[in-house]
């Protein structure tokens, strides 16, 4: 296995931050993990897994070893009349997996088209978009347990998926390296086009009969028109999660701010769009030095070029303070701060 020193992470994080890792190893098979974690030379070195780097913010150089997840492979495990169970190597590109499924006629992940990164990272925060979350098709995953060196299987219920959450961001943080993700996809897809502008976009595309391809393309078109492309301007998608507040508190906010949008989750809680809160505090499109808030989507913090992770952190804290001051709501970050 090739181990590189002083490895530039600039092309490997979508914020485009110019940082290095002391060491980098490419993980192409599970045996590479065994070799590293058992090696006298590298066993005690601090390590982190990196997929596509589309959900991380490096605040400094990484003083340790980056394990670049590159395990490939797509394998059909089981096929029935209605569904198919497919196993994907953790280093496969998520969007390519979506395109593969769409092409084959397997439904369930078409609304998650164009999300950057690897499939191995997808369960970490239960990726979601346009009314669909990974958990709806997730069957199981295989992971290397760092402490024991054993391979462990996690089924859907073991992952305790929630909104941008899994057990791997909670109790099992930094304990496992995901090597395979198994999804159950539908051979008789039902379409979910009620969210956002999917329906309108399909109409404007002139689509008369729904197909996996047309829904996927509609999502791609919407995303390309709304979200900044990391190849053009550094970003990691939504920087903050949408906060969830108690209904009573939301009602009191609505009395003060008539326009405040909210999505009632149940009898107790309401989800509030963080982008609206940030926009109301005057942050949308603001630039501080080399970093700023995107001018079309207030939830996205950007690196205009040459920015530092610390500048982005400082900006995010200023935003958190003003949202807290104005609305009394704490914004939590979605991006993993390293
Ligand atoms: C333009 C843009 C749009 C986005 N839109 C969305 C969206 O709509 N919905 C959404 O949910 N997310 C979105 N994201 C966030 C991001 O794409 C996802 O979270 C994605 O799953 C991250 O994958 P990655 O491979 O880049 O992970 P990385 O950024 O490389 O890693 C993320 C975290 O997971 C850990 N990790 C990665 N791989 C493994 C593994 N195999 N085993 C153990 N730990 C691992 C890393 O250590 C890190 O803590 C967007 C990002 C961008 C830049």
GROMACS .gro file of C-alpha atoms and ligand atoms in nm:
model
  391
    1UNK     CA    1   0.000   0.000   0.000
    2UNK     CA    2   0.135   0.339  -0.097
    3UNK     CA    3   0.179   0.583   0.193
    4UNK     CA    4   0.243   0.943   0.096
    5UNK     CA    5   0.393   1.215   0.316
    6UNK     CA    6   0.298   1.584   0.330
    7UNK     CA    7  -0.007   1.515   0.119
    8UNK     CA    8  -0.199   1.819  -0.008
    9UNK     CA    9  -0.567   1.802   0.084
   10UNK     CA   10  -0.657   2.103  -0.131
   11UNK     CA   11  -0.805   1.898  -0.417
   12UNK     CA   12  -0.964   1.660  -0.165
   13UNK     CA   13  -1.193   1.899   0.025
   14UNK     CA   14  -1.472   2.086  -0.153
   15UNK     CA   15  -1.403   2.405   0.045
   16UNK     CA   16  -1.071   2.402  -0.144
   17UNK     CA   17  -0.878   2.475   0.176
   18UNK     CA   18  -0.504   2.465   0.134
   19UNK     CA   19  -0.403   2.222   0.408
   20UNK     CA   20  -0.186   1.914   0.420
   21UNK     CA   21  -0.191   1.581   0.600
   22UNK     CA   22   0.135   1.444   0.741
   23UNK     CA   23   0.051   1.107   0.591
   24UNK     CA   24  -0.203   0.963   0.348
   25UNK     CA   25  -0.290   0.604   0.270
   26UNK     CA   26  -0.526   0.491  -0.006
   27UNK     CA   27  -0.768   0.229   0.121
   28UNK     CA   28  -0.857   0.006  -0.171
   29UNK     CA   29  -0.958  -0.305   0.022
   30UNK     CA   30  -1.034  -0.399   0.384
   31UNK     CA   31  -0.697  -0.572   0.411
   32UNK     CA   32  -0.533  -0.229   0.381
   33UNK     CA   33  -0.705  -0.128   0.705
   34UNK     CA   34  -0.585  -0.444   0.881
   35UNK     CA   35  -0.233  -0.379   0.760
   36UNK     CA   36  -0.234  -0.019   0.887
   37UNK     CA   37  -0.395  -0.078   1.223
   38UNK     CA   38  -0.162  -0.371   1.295
   39UNK     CA   39   0.157  -0.206   1.170
   40UNK     CA   40   0.414  -0.113   1.435
   41UNK     CA   41   0.495   0.203   1.246
   42UNK     CA   42   0.142   0.338   1.196
   43UNK     CA   43  -0.078   0.173   1.460
   44UNK     CA   44  -0.064   0.464   1.705
   45UNK     CA   45  -0.074   0.744   1.446
   46UNK     CA   46  -0.390   0.957   1.464
   47UNK     CA   47  -0.612   0.875   1.168
   48UNK     CA   48  -0.920   1.006   0.991
   49UNK     CA   49  -1.122   0.869   0.701
   50UNK     CA   50  -1.176   1.094   0.404
   51UNK     CA   51  -1.424   1.025   0.127
   52UNK     CA   52  -1.488   1.307  -0.120
   53UNK     CA   53  -1.418   1.576   0.142
   54UNK     CA   54  -1.757   1.739   0.072
   55UNK     CA   55  -1.869   1.753   0.434
   56UNK     CA   56  -1.552   1.850   0.619
   57UNK     CA   57  -1.395   2.177   0.721
   58UNK     CA   58  -1.022   2.160   0.791
   59UNK     CA   59  -0.926   2.432   1.038
   60UNK     CA   60  -0.556   2.340   1.020
   61UNK     CA   61  -0.316   2.086   0.872
   62UNK     CA   62  -0.406   1.732   0.970
   63UNK     CA   63  -0.135   1.606   1.203
   64UNK     CA   64  -0.180   1.240   1.134
   65UNK     CA   65  -0.280   1.001   0.859
   66UNK     CA   66  -0.568   1.051   0.622
   67UNK     CA   67  -0.724   0.724   0.508
   68UNK     CA   68  -0.858   0.801   0.164
   69UNK     CA   69  -1.153   0.568   0.109
   70UNK     CA   70  -1.120   0.410  -0.233
   71UNK     CA   71  -1.287   0.069  -0.198
   72UNK     CA   72  -1.474   0.011  -0.525
   73UNK     CA   73  -1.730  -0.239  -0.645
   74UNK     CA   74  -2.101  -0.280  -0.716
   75UNK     CA   75  -2.251  -0.622  -0.656
   76UNK     CA   76  -2.608  -0.751  -0.668
   77UNK     CA   77  -2.661  -0.958  -0.352
   78UNK     CA   78  -3.021  -1.064  -0.392
   79UNK     CA   79  -3.292  -1.010  -0.648
   80UNK     CA   80  -3.668  -1.052  -0.609
   81UNK     CA   81  -3.968  -0.954  -0.818
   82UNK     CA   82  -4.010  -0.619  -0.644
   83UNK     CA   83  -3.668  -0.524  -0.518
   84UNK     CA   84  -3.298  -0.578  -0.543
   85UNK     CA   85  -3.028  -0.570  -0.278
   86UNK     CA   86  -2.709  -0.408  -0.401
   87UNK     CA   87  -2.375  -0.380  -0.224
   88UNK     CA   88  -2.153  -0.081  -0.300
   89UNK     CA   89  -1.786  -0.036  -0.207
   90UNK     CA   90  -1.754   0.261   0.031
   91UNK     CA   91  -1.526   0.451  -0.207
   92UNK     CA   92  -1.776   0.454  -0.493
   93UNK     CA   93  -1.895   0.800  -0.591
   94UNK     CA   94  -2.250   0.855  -0.464
   95UNK     CA   95  -2.385   1.029  -0.772
   96UNK     CA   96  -2.241   0.760  -1.002
   97UNK     CA   97  -2.425   0.500  -0.792
   98UNK     CA   98  -2.748   0.698  -0.836
   99UNK     CA   99  -2.694   0.715  -1.212
  100UNK     CA  100  -2.622   0.342  -1.220
  101UNK     CA  101  -2.948   0.268  -1.034
  102UNK     CA  102  -3.148   0.504  -1.257
  103UNK     CA  103  -3.002   0.346  -1.570
  104UNK     CA  104  -3.089  -0.005  -1.449
  105UNK     CA  105  -3.441   0.101  -1.349
  106UNK     CA  106  -3.394   0.062  -0.972
  107UNK     CA  107  -3.577   0.327  -0.775
  108UNK     CA  108  -3.539   0.491  -0.438
  109UNK     CA  109  -3.236   0.721  -0.465
  110UNK     CA  110  -3.319   0.932  -0.772
  111UNK     CA  111  -3.416   1.230  -0.553
  112UNK     CA  112  -3.065   1.215  -0.404
  113UNK     CA  113  -2.900   1.282  -0.740
  114UNK     CA  114  -2.591   1.502  -0.753
  115UNK     CA  115  -2.507   1.492  -0.382
  116UNK     CA  116  -2.126   1.497  -0.383
  117UNK     CA  117  -1.903   1.248  -0.203
  118UNK     CA  118  -1.873   0.875  -0.153
  119UNK     CA  119  -2.137   0.617  -0.068
  120UNK     CA  120  -1.937   0.519   0.243
  121UNK     CA  121  -2.002   0.862   0.393
  122UNK     CA  122  -2.372   0.863   0.306
  123UNK     CA  123  -2.486   0.676   0.621
  124UNK     CA  124  -2.274   0.902   0.844
  125UNK     CA  125  -2.534   1.178   0.834
  126UNK     CA  126  -2.817   0.987   0.662
  127UNK     CA  127  -2.794   1.207   0.355
  128UNK     CA  128  -3.117   1.358   0.242
  129UNK     CA  129  -3.264   1.587  -0.020
  130UNK     CA  130  -3.596   1.661  -0.190
  131UNK     CA  131  -3.809   1.469   0.056
  132UNK     CA  132  -3.598   1.149   0.061
  133UNK     CA  133  -3.339   1.023   0.308
  134UNK     CA  134  -3.087   0.741   0.271
  135UNK     CA  135  -3.253   0.548   0.555
  136UNK     CA  136  -3.551   0.473   0.329
  137UNK     CA  137  -3.341   0.243   0.108
  138UNK     CA  138  -3.059   0.156   0.347
  139UNK     CA  139  -3.038  -0.216   0.428
  140UNK     CA  140  -2.704  -0.254   0.608
  141UNK     CA  141  -2.338  -0.166   0.606
  142UNK     CA  142  -2.012  -0.337   0.678
  143UNK     CA  143  -1.751  -0.166   0.886
  144UNK     CA  144  -1.406  -0.226   1.025
  145UNK     CA  145  -1.408  -0.196   1.404
  146UNK     CA  146  -1.092  -0.008   1.494
  147UNK     CA  147  -1.061  -0.143   1.848
  148UNK     CA  148  -1.091  -0.513   1.762
  149UNK     CA  149  -0.994  -0.525   1.395
  150UNK     CA  150  -1.316  -0.719   1.326
  151UNK     CA  151  -1.566  -0.661   1.048
  152UNK     CA  152  -1.907  -0.572   1.189
  153UNK     CA  153  -2.245  -0.545   1.016
  154UNK     CA  154  -2.491  -0.268   1.108
  155UNK     CA  155  -2.853  -0.306   0.997
  156UNK     CA  156  -3.086  -0.012   0.943
  157UNK     CA  157  -3.220  -0.005   1.300
  158UNK     CA  158  -2.865  -0.029   1.445
  159UNK     CA  159  -2.770   0.297   1.275
  160UNK     CA  160  -3.037   0.499   1.462
  161UNK     CA  161  -3.083   0.728   1.165
  162UNK     CA  162  -3.234   1.070   1.223
  163UNK     CA  163  -3.227   1.406   1.052
  164UNK     CA  164  -2.863   1.437   0.931
  165UNK     CA  165  -2.772   1.190   1.204
  166UNK     CA  166  -2.661   0.834   1.263
  167UNK     CA  167  -2.500   0.648   1.548
  168UNK     CA  168  -2.166   0.713   1.372
  169UNK     CA  169  -2.202   1.080   1.464
  170UNK     CA  170  -2.306   0.987   1.818
  171UNK     CA  171  -2.213   0.695   2.044
  172UNK     CA  172  -2.009   0.515   1.775
  173UNK     CA  173  -1.817   0.821   1.653
  174UNK     CA  174  -1.463   0.743   1.532
  175UNK     CA  175  -1.499   0.373   1.620
  176UNK     CA  176  -1.575   0.226   1.275
  177UNK     CA  177  -1.462   0.261   0.917
  178UNK     CA  178  -1.742   0.190   0.673
  179UNK     CA  179  -1.626  -0.037   0.390
  180UNK     CA  180  -1.952  -0.139   0.219
  181UNK     CA  181  -2.305  -0.001   0.200
  182UNK     CA  182  -2.596  -0.226   0.102
  183UNK     CA  183  -2.912  -0.066  -0.037
  184UNK     CA  184  -3.249  -0.220  -0.112
  185UNK     CA  185  -3.374  -0.057  -0.431
  186UNK     CA  186  -3.717  -0.093  -0.584
  187UNK     CA  187  -3.787  -0.258  -0.916
  188UNK     CA  188  -4.135  -0.103  -0.909
  189UNK     CA  189  -4.049   0.254  -0.819
  190UNK     CA  190  -4.299   0.499  -0.679
  191UNK     CA  191  -4.211   0.861  -0.742
  192UNK     CA  192  -4.180   1.130  -0.482
  193UNK     CA  193  -4.215   1.463  -0.661
  194UNK     CA  194  -4.407   1.661  -0.403
  195UNK     CA  195  -4.104   1.832  -0.253
  196UNK     CA  196  -3.954   2.165  -0.361
  197UNK     CA  197  -3.978   2.253  -0.725
  198UNK     CA  198  -3.960   1.900  -0.871
  199UNK     CA  199  -4.310   1.906  -1.016
  200UNK     CA  200  -4.268   2.250  -1.177
  201UNK     CA  201  -3.927   2.153  -1.314
  202UNK     CA  202  -4.066   1.834  -1.469
  203UNK     CA  203  -4.339   2.044  -1.630
  204UNK     CA  204  -4.089   2.293  -1.767
  205UNK     CA  205  -3.887   1.999  -1.902
  206UNK     CA  206  -4.198   1.890  -2.090
  207UNK     CA  207  -4.210   1.553  -1.912
  208UNK     CA  208  -4.546   1.381  -1.957
  209UNK     CA  209  -4.470   1.038  -1.819
  210UNK     CA  210  -4.262   1.011  -1.505
  211UNK     CA  211  -3.949   0.797  -1.511
  212UNK     CA  212  -3.650   0.753  -1.282
  213UNK     CA  213  -3.441   0.936  -1.539
  214UNK     CA  214  -3.670   1.237  -1.563
  215UNK     CA  215  -3.700   1.274  -1.185
  216UNK     CA  216  -3.324   1.242  -1.145
  217UNK     CA  217  -3.268   1.498  -1.421
  218UNK     CA  218  -3.519   1.739  -1.264
  219UNK     CA  219  -3.334   1.717  -0.931
  220UNK     CA  220  -3.002   1.772  -1.111
  221UNK     CA  221  -3.142   2.078  -1.289
  222UNK     CA  222  -3.276   2.228  -0.966
  223UNK     CA  223  -2.953   2.165  -0.777
  224UNK     CA  224  -2.740   2.312  -1.055
  225UNK     CA  225  -2.951   2.628  -1.059
  226UNK     CA  226  -2.953   2.674  -0.682
  227UNK     CA  227  -2.634   2.540  -0.530
  228UNK     CA  228  -2.282   2.665  -0.594
  229UNK     CA  229  -2.059   2.414  -0.774
  230UNK     CA  230  -1.754   2.340  -0.554
  231UNK     CA  231  -1.541   2.332  -0.871
  232UNK     CA  232  -1.624   2.703  -0.915
  233UNK     CA  233  -1.650   2.822  -0.555
  234UNK     CA  234  -1.542   2.629  -0.246
  235UNK     CA  235  -1.825   2.511  -0.021
  236UNK     CA  236  -1.958   2.205   0.163
  237UNK     CA  237  -2.330   2.241   0.092
  238UNK     CA  238  -2.545   2.331   0.392
  239UNK     CA  239  -2.318   2.446   0.671
  240UNK     CA  240  -2.590   2.435   0.938
  241UNK     CA  241  -2.875   2.197   1.013
  242UNK     CA  242  -3.231   2.323   1.015
  243UNK     CA  243  -3.312   2.376   1.382
  244UNK     CA  244  -3.601   2.201   1.552
  245UNK     CA  245  -3.789   2.400   1.819
  246UNK     CA  246  -4.081   2.332   2.048
  247UNK     CA  247  -4.417   2.421   1.896
  248UNK     CA  248  -4.498   2.667   2.176
  249UNK     CA  249  -4.173   2.851   2.112
  250UNK     CA  250  -4.236   2.853   1.739
  251UNK     CA  251  -4.581   3.004   1.794
  252UNK     CA  252  -4.430   3.282   2.006
  253UNK     CA  253  -4.176   3.349   1.729
  254UNK     CA  254  -4.456   3.367   1.474
  255UNK     CA  255  -4.632   3.626   1.686
  256UNK     CA  256  -4.317   3.839   1.664
  257UNK     CA  257  -4.210   3.746   1.308
  258UNK     CA  258  -4.524   3.685   1.104
  259UNK     CA  259  -4.338   3.553   0.800
  260UNK     CA  260  -4.127   3.291   0.977
  261UNK     CA  261  -4.161   2.960   0.793
  262UNK     CA  262  -4.194   2.638   0.988
  263UNK     CA  263  -4.268   2.275   0.920
  264UNK     CA  264  -4.461   2.109   1.200
  265UNK     CA  265  -4.299   1.771   1.262
  266UNK     CA  266  -4.542   1.643   1.524
  267UNK     CA  267  -4.738   1.761   1.827
  268UNK     CA  268  -4.419   1.872   1.999
  269UNK     CA  269  -4.173   2.011   1.746
  270UNK     CA  270  -4.141   2.237   1.443
  271UNK     CA  271  -3.848   2.251   1.201
  272UNK     CA  272  -3.741   2.600   1.096
  273UNK     CA  273  -3.538   2.666   0.777
  274UNK     CA  274  -3.197   2.789   0.893
  275UNK     CA  275  -3.149   2.970   0.560
  276UNK     CA  276  -3.444   3.199   0.638
  277UNK     CA  277  -3.309   3.282   0.986
  278UNK     CA  278  -2.961   3.359   0.847
  279UNK     CA  279  -3.105   3.567   0.564
  280UNK     CA  280  -3.319   3.769   0.809
  281UNK     CA  281  -3.007   3.851   1.007
  282UNK     CA  282  -2.862   4.009   0.693
  283UNK     CA  283  -2.594   3.753   0.616
  284UNK     CA  284  -2.695   3.637   0.269
  285UNK     CA  285  -2.430   3.736   0.014
  286UNK     CA  286  -2.203   3.892   0.280
  287UNK     CA  287  -1.829   3.860   0.231
  288UNK     CA  288  -1.563   3.884   0.501
  289UNK     CA  289  -1.220   3.877   0.340
  290UNK     CA  290  -1.189   3.559   0.139
  291UNK     CA  291  -1.490   3.382   0.284
  292UNK     CA  292  -1.860   3.455   0.293
  293UNK     CA  293  -2.222   3.349   0.269
  294UNK     CA  294  -2.350   3.245  -0.073
  295UNK     CA  295  -2.567   3.507  -0.239
  296UNK     CA  296  -2.836   3.261  -0.354
  297UNK     CA  297  -2.843   3.023  -0.057
  298UNK     CA  298  -2.778   3.159   0.293
  299UNK     CA  299  -2.715   2.811   0.435
  300UNK     CA  300  -2.401   2.772   0.229
  301UNK     CA  301  -2.075   2.927   0.348
  302UNK     CA  302  -1.817   2.975   0.075
  303UNK     CA  303  -1.445   3.012   0.023
  304UNK     CA  304  -1.400   3.276  -0.247
  305UNK     CA  305  -1.040   3.160  -0.287
  306UNK     CA  306  -0.746   3.165  -0.050
  307UNK     CA  307  -0.972   3.151   0.257
  308UNK     CA  308  -0.872   2.968   0.573
  309UNK     CA  309  -1.075   2.716   0.771
  310UNK     CA  310  -1.046   2.941   1.078
  311UNK     CA  311  -1.204   3.231   0.886
  312UNK     CA  312  -1.498   3.008   0.795
  313UNK     CA  313  -1.532   2.897   1.158
  314UNK     CA  314  -1.527   3.260   1.277
  315UNK     CA  315  -1.790   3.353   1.021
  316UNK     CA  316  -2.007   3.057   1.127
  317UNK     CA  317  -1.981   3.164   1.493
  318UNK     CA  318  -2.082   3.521   1.407
  319UNK     CA  319  -2.385   3.384   1.222
  320UNK     CA  320  -2.474   3.158   1.514
  321UNK     CA  321  -2.451   3.456   1.753
  322UNK     CA  322  -2.678   3.677   1.548
  323UNK     CA  323  -2.940   3.405   1.492
  324UNK     CA  324  -2.931   3.329   1.866
  325UNK     CA  325  -2.958   3.701   1.947
  326UNK     CA  326  -3.249   3.767   1.709
  327UNK     CA  327  -3.452   3.447   1.736
  328UNK     CA  328  -3.317   3.272   2.047
  329UNK     CA  329  -3.238   2.967   1.831
  330UNK     CA  330  -2.910   2.774   1.841
  331UNK     CA  331  -2.784   2.670   1.496
  332UNK     CA  332  -2.585   2.346   1.493
  333UNK     CA  333  -2.331   2.271   1.224
  334UNK     CA  334  -2.388   1.995   0.971
  335UNK     CA  335  -2.031   2.005   0.841
  336UNK     CA  336  -1.768   1.802   1.030
  337UNK     CA  337  -1.510   2.039   1.175
  338UNK     CA  338  -1.159   1.887   1.177
  339LIG     C1  339  -2.255   2.132  -0.313
  339LIG     C2  340  -2.289   2.035  -0.202
  339LIG     C3  341  -2.419   1.992  -0.186
  339LIG     C4  342  -2.452   1.900  -0.085
  339LIG     N1  343  -2.582   1.861  -0.073
  339LIG     C5  344  -2.616   1.772   0.023
  339LIG     C6  345  -2.753   1.728   0.034
  339LIG     O1  346  -2.839   1.765  -0.043
  339LIG     N2  347  -2.781   1.641   0.134
  339LIG     C7  348  -2.687   1.594   0.220
  339LIG     O2  349  -2.722   1.515   0.309
  339LIG     N3  350  -2.559   1.634   0.211
  339LIG     C8  351  -2.520   1.721   0.114
  339LIG     N4  352  -2.390   1.764   0.104
  339LIG     C9  353  -2.291   1.714   0.202
  339LIG    C10  354  -2.207   1.594   0.154
  339LIG     O3  355  -2.204   1.585   0.015
  339LIG    C11  356  -2.257   1.461   0.211
  339LIG     O4  357  -2.261   1.465   0.350
  339LIG    C12  358  -2.171   1.343   0.165
  339LIG     O5  359  -2.228   1.221   0.209
  339LIG    C13  360  -2.027   1.350   0.218
  339LIG     O6  361  -1.951   1.251   0.151
  339LIG     P1  362  -1.793   1.258   0.144
  339LIG     O7  363  -1.747   1.130   0.087
  339LIG     O8  364  -1.750   1.380   0.073
  339LIG     O9  365  -1.756   1.266   0.298
  339LIG     P2  366  -1.633   1.340   0.366
  339LIG    O10  367  -1.657   1.487   0.362
  339LIG    O11  368  -1.506   1.290   0.309
  339LIG    O12  369  -1.649   1.288   0.515
  339LIG    C14  370  -1.757   1.330   0.596
  339LIG    C15  371  -1.742   1.265   0.735
  339LIG    O13  372  -1.762   1.125   0.726
  339LIG    C16  373  -1.646   1.052   0.767
  339LIG     N5  374  -1.633   0.941   0.672
  339LIG    C17  375  -1.630   0.948   0.539
  339LIG     N6  376  -1.625   0.827   0.484
  339LIG    C18  377  -1.624   0.738   0.586
  339LIG    C19  378  -1.618   0.596   0.594
  339LIG     N7  379  -1.612   0.519   0.486
  339LIG     N8  380  -1.619   0.538   0.718
  339LIG    C20  381  -1.623   0.615   0.831
  339LIG     N9  382  -1.627   0.748   0.828
  339LIG    C21  383  -1.630   0.811   0.707
  339LIG    C22  384  -1.531   1.151   0.759
  339LIG    O14  385  -1.428   1.118   0.851
  339LIG    C23  386  -1.602   1.281   0.795
  339LIG    O15  387  -1.618   1.293   0.935
  339LIG    C24  388  -2.352   1.854   0.003
  339LIG    C25  389  -2.220   1.898  -0.013
  339LIG    C26  390  -2.189   1.987  -0.115
  339LIG    C27  391  -2.046   2.031  -0.134
   0.00000   0.00000   0.00000
